[in-house]
mmCIF file of C-alpha atoms (C1' of nucleotides) in Angstrom:
data_model
loop_
_atom_site.group_PDB
_atom_site.id
_atom_site.type_symbol
_atom_site.label_atom_id
_atom_site.label_comp_id
_atom_site.label_asym_id
_atom_site.label_seq_id
_atom_site.Cartn_x
_atom_site.Cartn_y
_atom_site.Cartn_z
ATOM 1 C CA MET A 1 0.145 -7.728 22.838
ATOM 2 C CA THR A 2 -2.326 -8.434 20.109
ATOM 3 C CA GLY A 3 -3.810 -5.049 20.958
ATOM 4 C CA THR A 4 -6.879 -4.072 18.962
ATOM 5 C CA SER A 5 -9.870 -2.390 20.569
ATOM 6 C CA ASN A 6 -12.789 -4.802 20.725
ATOM 7 C CA THR A 7 -16.121 -3.793 19.370
ATOM 8 C CA PRO A 8 -17.883 -7.193 19.409
ATOM 9 C CA ALA A 9 -17.595 -8.999 16.098
ATOM 10 C CA SER A 10 -20.618 -9.919 13.993
ATOM 11 C CA VAL A 11 -22.105 -13.370 14.417
ATOM 12 C CA LYS A 12 -21.175 -14.330 10.876
ATOM 13 C CA VAL A 13 -17.516 -13.441 11.130
ATOM 14 C CA THR A 14 -17.271 -15.106 14.532
ATOM 15 C CA ILE A 15 -18.904 -18.351 13.415
ATOM 16 C CA ASP A 16 -17.009 -18.494 10.129
ATOM 17 C CA ALA A 17 -13.757 -18.220 12.038
ATOM 18 C CA TRP A 18 -14.840 -20.839 14.561
ATOM 19 C CA GLU A 19 -15.936 -23.312 11.919
ATOM 20 C CA SER A 20 -12.742 -22.807 9.999
ATOM 21 C CA LEU A 21 -10.666 -23.353 13.127
ATOM 22 C CA PHE A 22 -12.672 -26.421 14.021
ATOM 23 C CA ARG A 23 -12.385 -27.957 10.606
ATOM 24 C CA ALA A 24 -8.655 -27.297 10.454
ATOM 25 C CA GLN A 25 -8.284 -29.032 13.800
ATOM 26 C CA VAL A 26 -10.269 -32.060 12.596
ATOM 27 C CA ALA A 27 -8.284 -32.273 9.365
ATOM 28 C CA VAL A 28 -4.957 -32.252 11.183
ATOM 29 C CA MET A 29 -6.096 -34.672 13.873
ATOM 30 C CA ARG A 30 -7.450 -37.136 11.339
ATOM 31 C CA LYS A 31 -4.062 -37.364 9.692
ATOM 32 C CA VAL A 32 -2.061 -37.457 12.837
ATOM 33 C CA SER A 33 -4.182 -39.880 14.850
ATOM 34 C CA ALA A 34 -3.357 -42.608 12.327
ATOM 35 C CA LYS A 35 0.375 -42.360 13.061
ATOM 36 C CA PRO A 36 2.136 -45.282 14.783
ATOM 37 C CA GLU A 37 2.881 -43.428 18.040
ATOM 38 C CA PHE A 38 -0.810 -43.761 18.879
ATOM 39 C CA HIS A 39 -0.714 -47.528 18.755
ATOM 40 C CA LYS A 40 0.920 -47.740 22.153
ATOM 41 C CA LEU A 41 -1.485 -45.243 23.697
ATOM 42 C CA SER A 42 -4.667 -43.657 22.368
ATOM 43 C CA MET A 43 -4.622 -39.944 21.669
ATOM 44 C CA ARG A 44 -6.889 -39.320 24.614
ATOM 45 C CA GLU A 45 -4.526 -41.190 26.891
ATOM 46 C CA TYR A 46 -1.536 -39.334 25.507
ATOM 47 C CA ASP A 47 -3.371 -36.082 26.096
ATOM 48 C CA VAL A 48 -3.768 -36.999 29.759
ATOM 49 C CA LEU A 49 -0.048 -37.661 30.122
ATOM 50 C CA PHE A 50 0.757 -34.456 28.261
ATOM 51 C CA ASN A 51 -1.508 -32.301 30.391
ATOM 52 C CA LEU A 52 -0.196 -33.906 33.541
ATOM 53 C CA ARG A 53 3.368 -33.193 32.528
ATOM 54 C CA ILE A 54 2.759 -29.488 31.932
ATOM 55 C CA CYS A 55 0.868 -29.064 35.221
ATOM 56 C CA PRO A 56 2.627 -26.859 37.768
ATOM 57 C CA GLY A 57 4.695 -29.305 39.805
ATOM 58 C CA GLY A 58 3.718 -32.141 37.502
ATOM 59 C CA ARG A 59 0.824 -33.013 39.812
ATOM 60 C CA SER A 60 -2.874 -32.423 39.552
ATOM 61 C CA ARG A 61 -6.129 -33.474 41.087
ATOM 62 C CA LEU A 62 -8.368 -35.480 38.820
ATOM 63 C CA VAL A 63 -10.997 -32.767 38.579
ATOM 64 C CA ASP A 64 -8.461 -30.087 37.706
ATOM 65 C CA LEU A 65 -6.883 -32.220 35.016
ATOM 66 C CA ASN A 66 -10.357 -32.915 33.693
ATOM 67 C CA ARG A 67 -10.887 -29.225 32.938
ATOM 68 C CA TYR A 68 -8.380 -29.452 30.113
ATOM 69 C CA LEU A 69 -9.974 -32.504 28.528
ATOM 70 C CA LEU A 70 -13.143 -33.230 26.595
ATOM 71 C CA ILE A 71 -13.594 -36.577 28.354
ATOM 72 C CA SER A 72 -16.088 -36.909 31.228
ATOM 73 C CA GLN A 73 -15.007 -37.172 34.860
ATOM 74 C CA PRO A 74 -16.003 -40.842 35.258
ATOM 75 C CA SER A 75 -14.182 -41.752 32.058
ATOM 76 C CA LEU A 76 -11.096 -39.946 33.222
ATOM 77 C CA SER A 77 -11.288 -41.744 36.564
ATOM 78 C CA ARG A 78 -11.255 -45.093 34.815
ATOM 79 C CA MET A 79 -8.633 -44.052 32.303
ATOM 80 C CA VAL A 80 -6.395 -43.068 35.188
ATOM 81 C CA THR A 81 -6.908 -46.539 36.665
ATOM 82 C CA ARG A 82 -5.773 -48.092 33.410
ATOM 83 C CA LEU A 83 -2.756 -45.786 33.134
ATOM 84 C CA GLU A 84 -1.953 -46.624 36.740
ATOM 85 C CA ASP A 85 -2.122 -50.344 35.902
ATOM 86 C CA LYS A 86 0.297 -49.707 33.052
ATOM 87 C CA GLY A 87 2.659 -48.011 35.483
ATOM 88 C CA LEU A 88 2.483 -44.594 33.841
ATOM 89 C CA ILE A 89 0.649 -42.607 36.522
ATOM 90 C CA THR A 90 0.359 -42.637 40.293
ATOM 91 C CA ARG A 91 -2.714 -41.737 42.334
ATOM 92 C CA GLU A 92 -1.882 -40.467 45.819
ATOM 93 C CA ALA A 93 -4.124 -39.171 48.583
ATOM 94 C CA ASP A 94 -4.070 -35.388 48.833
ATOM 95 C CA PRO A 95 -3.020 -34.468 52.392
ATOM 96 C CA THR A 96 -4.940 -31.167 52.229
ATOM 97 C CA ASP A 97 -8.197 -32.724 50.992
ATOM 98 C CA GLN A 98 -9.198 -36.247 51.922
ATOM 99 C CA ARG A 99 -11.556 -36.521 48.971
ATOM 100 C CA ALA A 100 -8.985 -35.674 46.365
ATOM 101 C CA MET A 101 -6.373 -37.718 44.554
ATOM 102 C CA GLN A 102 -3.095 -36.205 43.409
ATOM 103 C CA LEU A 103 -2.108 -37.592 40.052
ATOM 104 C CA SER A 104 1.422 -37.553 38.743
ATOM 105 C CA LEU A 105 3.509 -39.237 36.084
ATOM 106 C CA THR A 106 5.833 -42.057 37.016
ATOM 107 C CA PRO A 107 9.340 -41.886 35.488
ATOM 108 C CA ARG A 108 8.147 -44.380 32.900
ATOM 109 C CA GLY A 109 5.024 -42.286 32.289
ATOM 110 C CA LEU A 110 7.204 -39.270 31.655
ATOM 111 C CA ALA A 111 9.430 -41.253 29.318
ATOM 112 C CA VAL A 112 6.450 -42.563 27.369
ATOM 113 C CA GLN A 113 4.935 -39.089 27.135
ATOM 114 C CA GLN A 114 8.179 -37.657 25.836
ATOM 115 C CA GLU A 115 8.723 -40.431 23.327
ATOM 116 C CA ILE A 116 5.216 -40.151 21.897
ATOM 117 C CA GLY A 117 5.470 -36.359 22.112
ATOM 118 C CA ARG A 118 8.610 -36.287 19.978
ATOM 119 C CA GLU A 119 6.992 -38.404 17.271
ATOM 120 C CA HIS A 120 3.785 -36.410 17.484
ATOM 121 C CA VAL A 121 5.597 -33.089 17.092
ATOM 122 C CA LYS A 122 7.428 -34.477 14.104
ATOM 123 C CA HIS A 123 4.208 -35.551 12.430
ATOM 124 C CA ILE A 124 2.379 -32.311 13.188
ATOM 125 C CA TYR A 125 5.288 -30.424 11.686
ATOM 126 C CA GLU A 126 5.248 -32.646 8.621
ATOM 127 C CA GLN A 127 1.562 -31.958 8.172
ATOM 128 C CA ILE A 128 1.464 -28.213 8.660
ATOM 129 C CA GLY A 129 5.029 -26.865 8.851
ATOM 130 C CA THR A 130 4.922 -25.383 5.365
ATOM 131 C CA ALA A 131 1.255 -24.347 5.424
ATOM 132 C CA LEU A 132 1.930 -20.930 6.903
ATOM 133 C CA SER A 133 4.889 -18.604 7.208
ATOM 134 C CA GLU A 134 6.612 -18.023 10.512
ATOM 135 C CA GLU A 135 4.788 -14.721 11.042
ATOM 136 C CA GLU A 136 1.485 -16.333 10.212
ATOM 137 C CA PHE A 137 2.018 -19.119 12.746
ATOM 138 C CA LEU A 138 2.906 -16.463 15.278
ATOM 139 C CA GLN A 139 -0.302 -14.585 14.502
ATOM 140 C CA LEU A 140 -2.280 -17.802 14.719
ATOM 141 C CA GLN A 141 -0.766 -18.563 18.099
ATOM 142 C CA GLN A 142 -1.575 -15.096 19.374
ATOM 143 C CA LEU A 143 -5.134 -15.116 18.108
ATOM 144 C CA THR A 144 -5.912 -18.559 19.521
ATOM 145 C CA SER A 145 -4.280 -17.719 22.867
ATOM 146 C CA LYS A 146 -6.386 -14.604 23.093
ATOM 147 C CA LEU A 147 -9.456 -16.588 22.122
ATOM 148 C CA ARG A 148 -8.807 -19.178 24.774
ATOM 149 C CA SER A 149 -8.048 -16.726 27.533
ATOM 150 C CA ALA A 150 -11.330 -14.926 26.869
ATOM 151 C CA ILE A 151 -13.401 -17.996 27.703
ATOM 152 C CA LYS A 152 -15.016 -17.692 31.115
ATOM 153 C CA MET B 1 -5.367 -14.107 -0.587
ATOM 154 C CA THR B 2 -3.478 -14.247 2.664
ATOM 155 C CA GLY B 3 -0.389 -13.742 0.536
ATOM 156 C CA THR B 4 2.946 -14.061 2.325
ATOM 157 C CA SER B 5 5.872 -15.932 0.801
ATOM 158 C CA ASN B 6 6.451 -19.160 2.685
ATOM 159 C CA THR B 7 9.863 -20.012 3.933
ATOM 160 C CA PRO B 8 8.972 -23.001 6.176
ATOM 161 C CA ALA B 9 8.385 -21.989 9.774
ATOM 162 C CA SER B 10 10.502 -23.258 12.653
ATOM 163 C CA VAL B 11 9.289 -26.325 14.535
ATOM 164 C CA LYS B 12 8.810 -24.315 17.712
ATOM 165 C CA VAL B 13 6.628 -21.632 16.190
ATOM 166 C CA THR B 14 4.604 -24.234 14.310
ATOM 167 C CA ILE B 15 4.001 -26.430 17.350
ATOM 168 C CA ASP B 16 3.263 -23.498 19.646
ATOM 169 C CA ALA B 17 0.598 -22.330 17.217
ATOM 170 C CA TRP B 18 -0.834 -25.818 16.856
ATOM 171 C CA GLU B 19 -1.004 -26.397 20.597
ATOM 172 C CA SER B 20 -2.610 -23.049 21.141
ATOM 173 C CA LEU B 21 -5.189 -23.724 18.451
ATOM 174 C CA PHE B 22 -5.867 -27.163 19.854
ATOM 175 C CA ARG B 23 -6.282 -25.930 23.396
ATOM 176 C CA ALA B 24 -8.580 -23.125 22.303
ATOM 177 C CA GLN B 25 -10.710 -25.666 20.479
ATOM 178 C CA VAL B 26 -10.909 -27.897 23.558
ATOM 179 C CA ALA B 27 -11.772 -24.972 25.822
ATOM 180 C CA VAL B 28 -14.618 -23.844 23.586
ATOM 181 C CA MET B 29 -15.927 -27.367 23.008
ATOM 182 C CA ARG B 30 -15.923 -28.153 26.701
ATOM 183 C CA LYS B 31 -18.199 -25.219 27.384
ATOM 184 C CA VAL B 32 -20.446 -25.730 24.441
ATOM 185 C CA SER B 33 -20.885 -29.493 24.630
ATOM 186 C CA ALA B 34 -22.664 -29.051 27.953
ATOM 187 C CA LYS B 35 -25.426 -26.943 26.366
ATOM 188 C CA PRO B 36 -28.963 -28.344 26.184
ATOM 189 C CA GLU B 37 -29.067 -28.655 22.372
ATOM 190 C CA PHE B 38 -26.759 -31.659 22.731
ATOM 191 C CA HIS B 39 -29.214 -33.555 24.859
ATOM 192 C CA LYS B 40 -31.305 -34.495 21.859
ATOM 193 C CA LEU B 41 -28.307 -35.532 19.808
ATOM 194 C CA SER B 42 -24.653 -35.961 20.741
ATOM 195 C CA MET B 43 -22.175 -33.546 19.273
ATOM 196 C CA ARG B 44 -20.750 -36.260 17.068
ATOM 197 C CA GLU B 45 -24.200 -37.029 15.716
ATOM 198 C CA TYR B 46 -24.896 -33.361 15.120
ATOM 199 C CA ASP B 47 -21.597 -33.097 13.295
ATOM 200 C CA VAL B 48 -22.716 -35.857 10.947
ATOM 201 C CA LEU B 49 -25.954 -34.048 10.159
ATOM 202 C CA PHE B 50 -24.070 -30.772 9.722
ATOM 203 C CA ASN B 51 -21.510 -32.223 7.354
ATOM 204 C CA LEU B 52 -24.196 -33.983 5.394
ATOM 205 C CA ARG B 53 -26.128 -30.749 4.989
ATOM 206 C CA ILE B 54 -23.180 -28.831 3.594
ATOM 207 C CA CYS B 55 -22.251 -31.614 1.147
ATOM 208 C CA PRO B 56 -22.701 -30.711 -2.504
ATOM 209 C CA GLY B 57 -26.240 -31.820 -3.300
ATOM 210 C CA GLY B 58 -26.822 -32.706 0.339
ATOM 211 C CA ARG B 59 -25.771 -36.296 -0.364
ATOM 212 C CA SER B 60 -22.626 -38.212 0.356
ATOM 213 C CA ARG B 61 -21.275 -41.702 0.464
ATOM 214 C CA LEU B 62 -20.394 -42.972 3.891
ATOM 215 C CA VAL B 63 -16.681 -43.062 3.218
ATOM 216 C CA ASP B 64 -16.632 -39.515 1.860
ATOM 217 C CA LEU B 65 -18.546 -38.179 4.819
ATOM 218 C CA ASN B 66 -16.154 -40.041 7.072
ATOM 219 C CA ARG B 67 -13.220 -37.979 5.793
ATOM 220 C CA TYR B 68 -14.571 -34.923 7.602
ATOM 221 C CA LEU B 69 -15.007 -36.708 10.909
ATOM 222 C CA LEU B 70 -12.715 -38.059 13.596
ATOM 223 C CA ILE B 71 -14.924 -41.125 14.093
ATOM 224 C CA SER B 72 -13.957 -44.485 12.546
ATOM 225 C CA GLN B 73 -15.746 -45.950 9.534
ATOM 226 C CA PRO B 74 -17.458 -48.782 11.445
ATOM 227 C CA SER B 75 -18.639 -46.342 14.104
ATOM 228 C CA LEU B 76 -20.018 -44.040 11.458
ATOM 229 C CA SER B 77 -21.771 -46.952 9.804
ATOM 230 C CA ARG B 78 -23.541 -47.776 13.040
ATOM 231 C CA MET B 79 -24.237 -44.177 13.865
ATOM 232 C CA VAL B 80 -25.896 -43.799 10.494
ATOM 233 C CA THR B 81 -28.064 -46.810 11.317
ATOM 234 C CA ARG B 82 -29.161 -45.129 14.519
ATOM 235 C CA LEU B 83 -29.830 -41.817 12.796
ATOM 236 C CA GLU B 84 -31.780 -43.730 10.171
ATOM 237 C CA ASP B 85 -33.837 -45.387 12.917
ATOM 238 C CA LYS B 86 -34.570 -41.932 14.307
ATOM 239 C CA GLY B 87 -35.783 -40.831 10.868
ATOM 240 C CA LEU B 88 -33.082 -38.204 10.368
ATOM 241 C CA ILE B 89 -31.067 -39.779 7.557
ATOM 242 C CA THR B 90 -31.724 -42.044 4.597
ATOM 243 C CA ARG B 91 -29.373 -44.645 3.164
ATOM 244 C CA GLU B 92 -29.955 -45.331 -0.531
ATOM 245 C CA ALA B 93 -28.105 -47.554 -2.951
ATOM 246 C CA ASP B 94 -25.753 -45.642 -5.225
ATOM 247 C CA PRO B 95 -26.715 -46.417 -8.859
ATOM 248 C CA THR B 96 -23.154 -45.796 -10.064
ATOM 249 C CA ASP B 97 -21.497 -48.063 -7.480
ATOM 250 C CA GLN B 98 -23.249 -51.104 -6.088
ATOM 251 C CA ARG B 99 -21.038 -51.151 -3.014
ATOM 252 C CA ALA B 100 -21.795 -47.628 -1.964
ATOM 253 C CA MET B 101 -24.611 -46.054 -0.002
ATOM 254 C CA GLN B 102 -25.789 -42.506 -0.637
ATOM 255 C CA LEU B 103 -26.625 -40.773 2.597
ATOM 256 C CA SER B 104 -28.895 -37.782 2.829
ATOM 257 C CA LEU B 105 -30.900 -35.893 5.402
ATOM 258 C CA THR B 106 -34.627 -36.430 5.663
ATOM 259 C CA PRO B 107 -36.743 -33.271 5.991
ATOM 260 C CA ARG B 108 -36.883 -33.967 9.704
ATOM 261 C CA GLY B 109 -33.121 -34.491 9.773
ATOM 262 C CA LEU B 110 -32.643 -31.128 8.141
ATOM 263 C CA ALA B 111 -35.032 -29.486 10.593
ATOM 264 C CA VAL B 112 -33.243 -31.035 13.571
ATOM 265 C CA GLN B 113 -29.860 -30.009 12.212
ATOM 266 C CA GLN B 114 -31.035 -26.435 11.729
ATOM 267 C CA GLU B 115 -32.639 -26.212 15.137
ATOM 268 C CA ILE B 116 -29.566 -27.519 16.938
ATOM 269 C CA GLY B 117 -27.392 -25.415 14.642
ATOM 270 C CA ARG B 118 -29.172 -22.213 15.618
ATOM 271 C CA GLU B 119 -28.709 -22.904 19.314
ATOM 272 C CA HIS B 120 -25.135 -23.979 18.788
ATOM 273 C CA VAL B 121 -24.263 -20.816 16.879
ATOM 274 C CA LYS B 122 -25.820 -18.741 19.633
ATOM 275 C CA HIS B 123 -23.760 -20.463 22.295
ATOM 276 C CA ILE B 124 -20.521 -20.302 20.340
ATOM 277 C CA TYR B 125 -21.113 -16.599 19.843
ATOM 278 C CA GLU B 126 -21.820 -16.138 23.552
ATOM 279 C CA GLN B 127 -18.571 -17.889 24.379
ATOM 280 C CA ILE B 128 -16.209 -16.182 21.976
ATOM 281 C CA GLY B 129 -18.021 -13.279 20.267
ATOM 282 C CA THR B 130 -16.205 -10.629 22.293
ATOM 283 C CA ALA B 131 -12.883 -12.448 22.506
ATOM 284 C CA LEU B 132 -11.529 -10.957 19.302
ATOM 285 C CA SER B 133 -12.287 -7.980 17.112
ATOM 286 C CA GLU B 134 -13.933 -8.377 13.733
ATOM 287 C CA GLU B 135 -10.600 -8.036 11.919
ATOM 288 C CA GLU B 136 -9.000 -10.563 14.215
ATOM 289 C CA PHE B 137 -11.749 -13.118 13.566
ATOM 290 C CA LEU B 138 -11.282 -12.500 9.877
ATOM 291 C CA GLN B 139 -7.550 -13.103 10.203
ATOM 292 C CA LEU B 140 -8.194 -16.233 12.238
ATOM 293 C CA GLN B 141 -10.559 -17.526 9.587
ATOM 294 C CA GLN B 142 -8.043 -16.861 6.843
ATOM 295 C CA LEU B 143 -5.137 -18.455 8.690
ATOM 296 C CA THR B 144 -7.083 -21.595 9.601
ATOM 297 C CA SER B 145 -8.499 -21.931 6.071
ATOM 298 C CA LYS B 146 -5.017 -21.706 4.659
ATOM 299 C CA LEU B 147 -3.802 -24.206 7.231
ATOM 300 C CA ARG B 148 -6.521 -26.657 6.355
ATOM 301 C CA SER B 149 -6.167 -26.365 2.622
ATOM 302 C CA ALA B 150 -2.453 -27.120 2.915
ATOM 303 C CA ILE B 151 -3.064 -30.569 4.393
ATOM 304 C CA LYS B 152 -2.407 -33.327 1.883
ATOM 305 C "C1'" DT C 1 -10.350 -61.581 -20.020
ATOM 306 C "C1'" DG C 2 -9.126 -63.731 -15.876
ATOM 307 C "C1'" DT C 3 -6.573 -63.006 -11.759
ATOM 308 C "C1'" DT C 4 -5.248 -59.943 -8.132
ATOM 309 C "C1'" DA C 5 -5.585 -55.833 -5.582
ATOM 310 C "C1'" DT C 6 -8.349 -52.255 -3.937
ATOM 311 C "C1'" DT C 7 -12.408 -50.057 -2.198
ATOM 312 C "C1'" DA C 8 -17.162 -49.576 0.175
ATOM 313 C "C1'" DG C 9 -19.656 -50.858 3.735
ATOM 314 C "C1'" DA C 10 -21.176 -54.047 7.594
ATOM 315 C "C1'" DT C 11 -20.447 -56.964 11.646
ATOM 316 C "C1'" DG C 12 -18.285 -59.682 15.829
ATOM 317 C "C1'" DC C 13 -16.079 -58.658 19.799
ATOM 318 C "C1'" DA C 14 -13.761 -56.530 23.547
ATOM 319 C "C1'" DT C 15 -13.507 -52.217 25.691
ATOM 320 C "C1'" DA C 16 -14.060 -47.258 26.628
ATOM 321 C "C1'" DC C 17 -17.558 -44.034 27.072
ATOM 322 C "C1'" DG C 18 -21.256 -41.027 29.205
ATOM 323 C "C1'" DC C 19 -25.066 -40.596 32.401
ATOM 324 C "C1'" DA C 20 -26.969 -41.248 36.724
ATOM 325 C "C1'" DT C 21 -25.869 -42.098 41.105
ATOM 326 C "C1'" DA C 22 -23.256 -43.480 45.364
ATOM 327 C "C1'" DT C 23 -19.943 -42.381 48.938
ATOM 328 C "C1'" DA C 24 -17.405 -39.581 51.573
ATOM 329 C "C1'" DA C 25 -15.227 -35.284 52.753
ATOM 330 C "C1'" DA C 26 -15.363 -30.297 52.894
ATOM 331 C "C1'" DT C 27 -17.885 -25.948 53.042
ATOM 332 C "C1'" DT C 28 -21.777 -22.963 54.132
ATOM 333 C "C1'" DG C 29 -24.915 -20.619 57.063
ATOM 334 C "C1'" DG C 30 -28.417 -20.626 60.809
ATOM 335 C "C1'" DC D 1 -21.523 -26.628 65.874
ATOM 336 C "C1'" DC D 2 -24.869 -29.200 63.483
ATOM 337 C "C1'" DA D 3 -27.858 -29.773 59.181
ATOM 338 C "C1'" DA D 4 -27.905 -28.825 54.389
ATOM 339 C "C1'" DT D 5 -25.229 -28.085 50.343
ATOM 340 C "C1'" DT D 6 -21.476 -28.563 47.537
ATOM 341 C "C1'" DT D 7 -17.332 -30.810 45.876
ATOM 342 C "C1'" DA D 8 -14.131 -34.875 44.663
ATOM 343 C "C1'" DT D 9 -13.958 -39.262 43.114
ATOM 344 C "C1'" DA D 10 -15.786 -43.934 42.147
ATOM 345 C "C1'" DT D 11 -19.040 -47.323 40.302
ATOM 346 C "C1'" DG D 12 -23.291 -49.673 37.964
ATOM 347 C "C1'" DC D 13 -25.151 -49.999 33.671
ATOM 348 C "C1'" DG D 14 -26.439 -49.525 28.999
ATOM 349 C "C1'" DT D 15 -24.398 -48.039 24.757
ATOM 350 C "C1'" DA D 16 -20.967 -46.197 21.352
ATOM 351 C "C1'" DT D 17 -16.432 -46.946 19.957
ATOM 352 C "C1'" DG D 18 -12.341 -48.921 17.592
ATOM 353 C "C1'" DC D 19 -9.942 -52.864 15.632
ATOM 354 C "C1'" DA D 20 -9.947 -56.784 12.940
ATOM 355 C "C1'" DT D 21 -12.260 -58.955 9.623
ATOM 356 C "C1'" DC D 22 -15.948 -60.266 6.314
ATOM 357 C "C1'" DT D 23 -18.548 -59.786 1.955
ATOM 358 C "C1'" DA D 24 -19.346 -57.859 -2.209
ATOM 359 C "C1'" DA D 25 -18.233 -54.856 -5.960
ATOM 360 C "C1'" DT D 26 -15.033 -52.264 -8.700
ATOM 361 C "C1'" DA D 27 -10.377 -51.251 -10.566
ATOM 362 C "C1'" DA D 28 -5.899 -52.523 -12.244
ATOM 363 C "C1'" DC D 29 -2.993 -54.967 -15.175
ATOM 364 C "C1'" DA D 30 -0.709 -58.842 -17.336
#
DNA sequence: TGTTATTAGATGCATACGCATATAAATTGG
DNA sequence: CCAATTTATATGCGTATGCATCTAATAACA
């Protein structure tokens, strides 16, 4: 529970927090996107594998996966084709909906995701691990979770 | 001062916070990038105008501006050309460094930035204004500022 | 100072991207 | 239960992107 009663915040405080969050995200990503793990796969491609792995059952329809990504649906469709060609993802017909495709990681896709993930975690930790105390990271996690869950 | 003594945080707590922040950012951006203000200019282009406006003196060299963006240097170079063609930015020789170009907003560039900015702020506020209390937004701002300033 | 290394920006090229739209299947509602 | 609408994915097409590299200017240093 983050539990505080919510009178809506002022525009200024809201926007200042958002801009600060956004800029922090950019600063971290700039550093981390240059790391060697993203030479095998782009960050956007890694993000697809990551989101697919954490899906319930490790499977997802294209459109559902797309909700977690900033990329457009047609771009995702083509990216999935490329990842399929690389043997990292499979596209199977959904028995319950003839229009839909069930995506899932191949064993190699999972392995690649985990390998890149390990490196990525290491580099994120190198970048920010000492920036905040444990309690502060916990607070940050709670605030951003709450923020995210409030989005319609 | 956010003032807490910093024993380095555990990997888990750090990464959980980072992932949560990242996902919150994606969720907000997904909503907000669909808004009509980004039909005139893409979000990346707007971000260039925004960052140029808040530069000290409203001017910046290409490479310095680039540090605040996720886009690559060649892409920024070409984007600047396009924004120049649209009359929103000027590229002037830097008297102190013959290699460099000083970028700045034209009056129209400033006007466009401010117009899009106003809409953008409104939509961000609509999305997240009631998600957290005023104190929580303040905390979030402080934590993310501290996070950002810690990045080498 | 002359040579080398570094830095700023631009450009060629292959490719990934977004938008508009097509196709085909599912849902709605008369 | 059929026509109209909506939903899921794919594709055509023009453009923006990133990587590698180029040129030109500055910095480093021997």
